[in-house]
Amino acid sequence: MLVKIDGVENKEFSRNKNLFLSFLKDNTHSGKLSPQVEVFKSIDVQKDSFHWVMSTFDVDRDFEKVDPAGWNLKNYLANPVILWSHDYSIPAIGYAENVKADTALEGDIVFNSKEFDEFGWSIGERVKAGALRCGSVGFIAEEVEFLESKDRECDLIFRKQELLEFSICCVPANPFARNGTKKLEITEVIQEPEELSYWDKLTKGLARA
């Protein structure tokens, strides 16, 4: 996770989650953050696809969640840039289309062509080849909910946030936000009768040969 406070990267917060959490608590009043806090969170995606699930409501490796209902996309839709590793010093390597936030934040990515941007094109080729599979949302946190119960699954939930940009990067924080995949849901538990023989189980598909 990378953190910027009022536009300046804070490396201590990026390295120390507890320090960052303490800072958020001290500067949050009724859910509203007083300083401008930019957070950059990575996700994992499948190769050979230019449709991205950019962010989900799953608990990430920082033990945080981002509420998909809280995305403010107004400014981003007017300038839907795709960057390389949140580097604002180089031109965008592509742009996003069809960006929306429903049960997840998602959109389609178009990489620059080789004719005018060989670097941006090469990132797209790496994604196509499977050498790069991760993306990362950069956002301004606007409202935060802290979770204090002992049996909590995460430390906090970002309830409202403005999307600044989406980047292709190397290391994911949210392993669940993969394009074209769904989390396994167990809808029925098969009870294997004890009286069935091994052969009966095999013919019924309940055992392996």
Tab-separated table of C-alpha atoms in Angstrom:
chain	number	residue	atom	x	y	z
A	1	MET	CA	0.000	0.000	0.000
A	2	LEU	CA	1.197	3.503	-0.852
A	3	VAL	CA	-0.114	6.528	1.064
A	4	LYS	CA	0.067	10.240	0.328
A	5	ILE	CA	-0.977	12.952	2.801
A	6	ASP	CA	-1.861	16.295	1.187
A	7	GLY	CA	-0.059	15.175	-1.960
A	8	VAL	CA	3.166	14.063	-0.259
A	9	GLU	CA	4.089	10.379	0.004
A	10	ASN	CA	4.427	9.185	3.585
A	11	LYS	CA	6.757	6.186	3.533
A	12	GLU	CA	6.257	5.471	7.241
A	13	PHE	CA	2.512	5.067	6.723
A	14	SER	CA	3.155	2.885	3.663
A	15	ARG	CA	5.357	0.559	5.714
A	16	ASN	CA	3.555	0.661	9.052
A	17	LYS	CA	-0.156	-0.134	8.901
A	18	ASN	CA	-0.734	0.541	12.611
A	19	LEU	CA	0.833	3.996	12.337
A	20	PHE	CA	-1.404	4.818	9.378
A	21	LEU	CA	-4.464	3.498	11.201
A	22	SER	CA	-3.657	5.675	14.218
A	23	PHE	CA	-3.281	8.727	11.971
A	24	LEU	CA	-6.667	8.072	10.357
A	25	LYS	CA	-8.373	7.757	13.725
A	26	ASP	CA	-6.840	11.012	14.958
A	27	ASN	CA	-7.913	12.901	11.851
A	28	THR	CA	-11.376	11.456	11.281
A	29	HIS	CA	-14.460	13.109	12.735
A	30	SER	CA	-17.924	11.604	12.158
A	31	GLY	CA	-16.427	9.562	9.348
A	32	LYS	CA	-14.979	12.592	7.534
A	33	LEU	CA	-11.233	12.935	6.991
A	34	SER	CA	-9.744	16.392	7.505
A	35	PRO	CA	-6.465	16.082	5.509
A	36	GLN	CA	-6.395	14.865	1.913
A	37	VAL	CA	-5.449	11.198	2.125
A	38	GLU	CA	-4.603	9.405	-1.126
A	39	VAL	CA	-4.454	5.618	-0.986
A	40	PHE	CA	-3.144	3.289	-3.690
A	41	LYS	CA	-4.273	-0.328	-3.567
A	42	SER	CA	-3.292	-3.092	-5.952
A	43	ILE	CA	-5.380	-5.935	-7.335
A	44	ASP	CA	-4.740	-9.078	-9.344
A	45	VAL	CA	-6.200	-9.666	-12.817
A	46	GLN	CA	-6.191	-12.441	-15.388
A	47	LYS	CA	-4.017	-12.309	-18.480
A	48	ASP	CA	-5.335	-11.948	-22.025
A	49	SER	CA	-8.056	-9.593	-20.909
A	50	PHE	CA	-8.482	-5.858	-21.094
A	51	HIS	CA	-11.582	-5.799	-18.952
A	52	TRP	CA	-10.600	-5.060	-15.378
A	53	VAL	CA	-12.331	-5.531	-12.089
A	54	MET	CA	-10.511	-2.589	-10.542
A	55	SER	CA	-11.692	-2.931	-6.949
A	56	THR	CA	-13.975	-5.209	-4.934
A	57	PHE	CA	-15.519	-5.195	-1.463
A	58	ASP	CA	-13.261	-8.019	-0.295
A	59	VAL	CA	-10.827	-7.711	2.599
A	60	ASP	CA	-7.412	-7.033	1.096
A	61	ARG	CA	-3.950	-7.841	2.419
A	62	ASP	CA	-3.916	-4.581	4.360
A	63	PHE	CA	-7.016	-5.824	6.250
A	64	GLU	CA	-9.104	-3.057	4.721
A	65	LYS	CA	-12.165	-2.904	2.491
A	66	VAL	CA	-13.289	-0.355	-0.103
A	67	ASP	CA	-17.057	0.067	-0.399
A	68	PRO	CA	-18.031	-0.127	-4.103
A	69	ALA	CA	-21.119	1.975	-3.379
A	70	GLY	CA	-18.885	4.830	-2.240
A	71	TRP	CA	-16.967	5.508	-5.463
A	72	ASN	CA	-17.067	9.078	-6.786
A	73	LEU	CA	-16.293	8.732	-10.517
A	74	LYS	CA	-17.299	12.184	-11.783
A	75	ASN	CA	-13.803	13.619	-12.232
A	76	TYR	CA	-12.252	10.348	-13.333
A	77	LEU	CA	-14.778	9.830	-16.127
A	78	ALA	CA	-13.725	13.207	-17.544
A	79	ASN	CA	-10.070	12.076	-17.507
A	80	PRO	CA	-9.971	8.249	-17.344
A	81	VAL	CA	-6.202	7.799	-17.361
A	82	ILE	CA	-4.342	4.510	-17.050
A	83	LEU	CA	-0.880	4.962	-15.531
A	84	TRP	CA	2.168	2.855	-14.867
A	85	SER	CA	2.701	2.270	-11.118
A	86	HIS	CA	1.049	5.553	-10.087
A	87	ASP	CA	3.795	7.544	-11.840
A	88	TYR	CA	2.374	11.013	-12.462
A	89	SER	CA	5.614	12.209	-14.062
A	90	ILE	CA	5.161	10.292	-17.329
A	91	PRO	CA	2.249	10.395	-19.795
A	92	ALA	CA	-0.630	7.980	-19.384
A	93	ILE	CA	-0.085	4.585	-21.008
A	94	GLY	CA	-3.750	4.236	-21.928
A	95	TYR	CA	-7.298	5.104	-20.968
A	96	ALA	CA	-10.385	3.428	-19.537
A	97	GLU	CA	-13.849	3.023	-20.997
A	98	ASN	CA	-17.186	1.867	-19.586
A	99	VAL	CA	-16.077	2.505	-16.005
A	100	LYS	CA	-18.814	1.851	-13.469
A	101	ALA	CA	-19.229	0.958	-9.823
A	102	ASP	CA	-21.977	-1.492	-8.929
A	103	THR	CA	-21.072	-4.554	-6.890
A	104	ALA	CA	-17.471	-3.818	-7.901
A	105	LEU	CA	-15.494	-1.081	-9.654
A	106	GLU	CA	-14.754	-2.186	-13.207
A	107	GLY	CA	-13.981	-0.962	-16.700
A	108	ASP	CA	-12.289	-1.662	-20.026
A	109	ILE	CA	-8.676	-0.647	-20.632
A	110	VAL	CA	-7.283	0.542	-23.957
A	111	PHE	CA	-3.475	0.713	-24.146
A	112	ASN	CA	-1.707	3.254	-26.333
A	113	SER	CA	-0.614	2.162	-29.789
A	114	LYS	CA	3.009	1.439	-30.633
A	115	GLU	CA	3.107	4.224	-33.220
A	116	PHE	CA	3.201	7.025	-30.661
A	117	ASP	CA	3.887	5.299	-27.331
A	118	GLU	CA	6.118	2.248	-27.457
A	119	PHE	CA	6.344	2.045	-23.662
A	120	GLY	CA	2.578	2.087	-23.108
A	121	TRP	CA	2.120	-0.426	-25.908
A	122	SER	CA	4.778	-2.681	-24.362
A	123	ILE	CA	2.898	-2.698	-21.029
A	124	GLY	CA	-0.196	-3.850	-22.920
A	125	GLU	CA	1.841	-6.592	-24.573
A	126	ARG	CA	3.126	-7.716	-21.181
A	127	VAL	CA	-0.437	-7.864	-19.878
A	128	LYS	CA	-1.485	-9.870	-22.940
A	129	ALA	CA	1.403	-12.289	-22.421
A	130	GLY	CA	0.648	-12.724	-18.717
A	131	ALA	CA	3.911	-11.133	-17.550
A	132	LEU	CA	1.886	-8.368	-15.845
A	133	ARG	CA	-1.398	-9.261	-14.174
A	134	CYS	CA	-1.949	-6.594	-11.543
A	135	GLY	CA	-3.679	-3.250	-11.365
A	136	SER	CA	-4.012	-0.635	-8.651
A	137	VAL	CA	-6.593	2.006	-7.791
A	138	GLY	CA	-5.453	5.416	-6.605
A	139	PHE	CA	-8.084	7.345	-4.666
A	140	ILE	CA	-8.728	10.141	-2.204
A	141	ALA	CA	-10.322	8.805	0.976
A	142	GLU	CA	-13.316	10.903	2.013
A	143	GLU	CA	-15.147	8.855	4.644
A	144	VAL	CA	-13.820	6.013	6.795
A	145	GLU	CA	-15.531	3.537	9.123
A	146	PHE	CA	-13.358	1.967	11.829
A	147	LEU	CA	-14.134	-1.532	13.083
A	148	GLU	CA	-13.281	-2.139	16.731
A	149	SER	CA	-14.908	-5.489	17.624
A	150	LYS	CA	-12.615	-8.370	18.557
A	151	ASP	CA	-14.071	-10.683	15.915
A	152	ARG	CA	-13.770	-8.138	13.090
A	153	GLU	CA	-12.474	-9.364	9.744
A	154	CYS	CA	-10.753	-6.072	8.915
A	155	ASP	CA	-9.607	-2.845	10.559
A	156	LEU	CA	-11.495	-0.280	8.518
A	157	ILE	CA	-13.783	0.312	5.552
A	158	PHE	CA	-13.341	3.190	3.133
A	159	ARG	CA	-16.971	4.247	2.741
A	160	LYS	CA	-16.569	7.171	0.318
A	161	GLN	CA	-13.635	7.777	-2.014
A	162	GLU	CA	-12.842	9.674	-5.214
A	163	LEU	CA	-11.122	7.660	-7.950
A	164	LEU	CA	-8.019	9.485	-9.215
A	165	GLU	CA	-6.504	6.941	-11.581
A	166	PHE	CA	-5.972	3.274	-12.278
A	167	SER	CA	-2.463	1.895	-12.715
A	168	ILE	CA	-0.868	-1.247	-14.047
A	169	CYS	CA	1.639	-2.455	-11.451
A	170	CYS	CA	3.505	-5.506	-10.207
A	171	VAL	CA	2.248	-6.395	-6.710
A	172	PRO	CA	-1.410	-6.949	-5.734
A	173	ALA	CA	-3.075	-6.072	-2.438
A	174	ASN	CA	-6.529	-7.394	-3.322
A	175	PRO	CA	-6.188	-10.977	-4.625
A	176	PHE	CA	-9.951	-11.341	-5.143
A	177	ALA	CA	-10.523	-8.677	-7.805
A	178	ARG	CA	-9.867	-10.834	-10.838
A	179	ASN	CA	-11.508	-10.367	-14.175
A	180	GLY	CA	-13.958	-13.079	-15.176
A	181	THR	CA	-13.777	-15.039	-11.916
A	182	LYS	CA	-16.208	-15.563	-9.095
A	183	LYS	CA	-15.604	-16.684	-5.570
A	184	LEU	CA	-16.631	-20.294	-5.016
A	185	GLU	CA	-20.032	-20.537	-3.382
A	186	ILE	CA	-21.080	-23.850	-1.814
A	187	THR	CA	-24.806	-24.214	-2.416
A	188	GLU	CA	-25.255	-27.849	-1.454
A	189	VAL	CA	-23.372	-30.320	0.696
A	190	ILE	CA	-23.447	-33.883	-0.598
A	191	GLN	CA	-23.838	-36.408	2.192
A	192	GLU	CA	-22.168	-39.670	1.178
A	193	PRO	CA	-24.159	-42.648	2.529
A	194	GLU	CA	-21.907	-44.887	4.558
A	195	GLU	CA	-23.474	-48.036	3.080
A	196	LEU	CA	-22.258	-47.267	-0.446
A	197	SER	CA	-19.365	-49.405	-1.606
A	198	TYR	CA	-16.293	-47.892	-3.217
A	199	TRP	CA	-17.495	-49.142	-6.608
A	200	ASP	CA	-20.919	-47.544	-6.094
A	201	LYS	CA	-19.263	-44.257	-5.200
A	202	LEU	CA	-17.044	-44.463	-8.269
A	203	THR	CA	-19.944	-45.083	-10.649
A	204	LYS	CA	-21.901	-42.233	-9.070
A	205	GLY	CA	-18.982	-39.847	-9.400
A	206	LEU	CA	-18.418	-39.631	-5.659
A	207	ALA	CA	-14.942	-41.194	-5.706
A	208	ARG	CA	-11.812	-41.041	-7.813
A	209	ALA	CA	-10.325	-44.036	-9.594
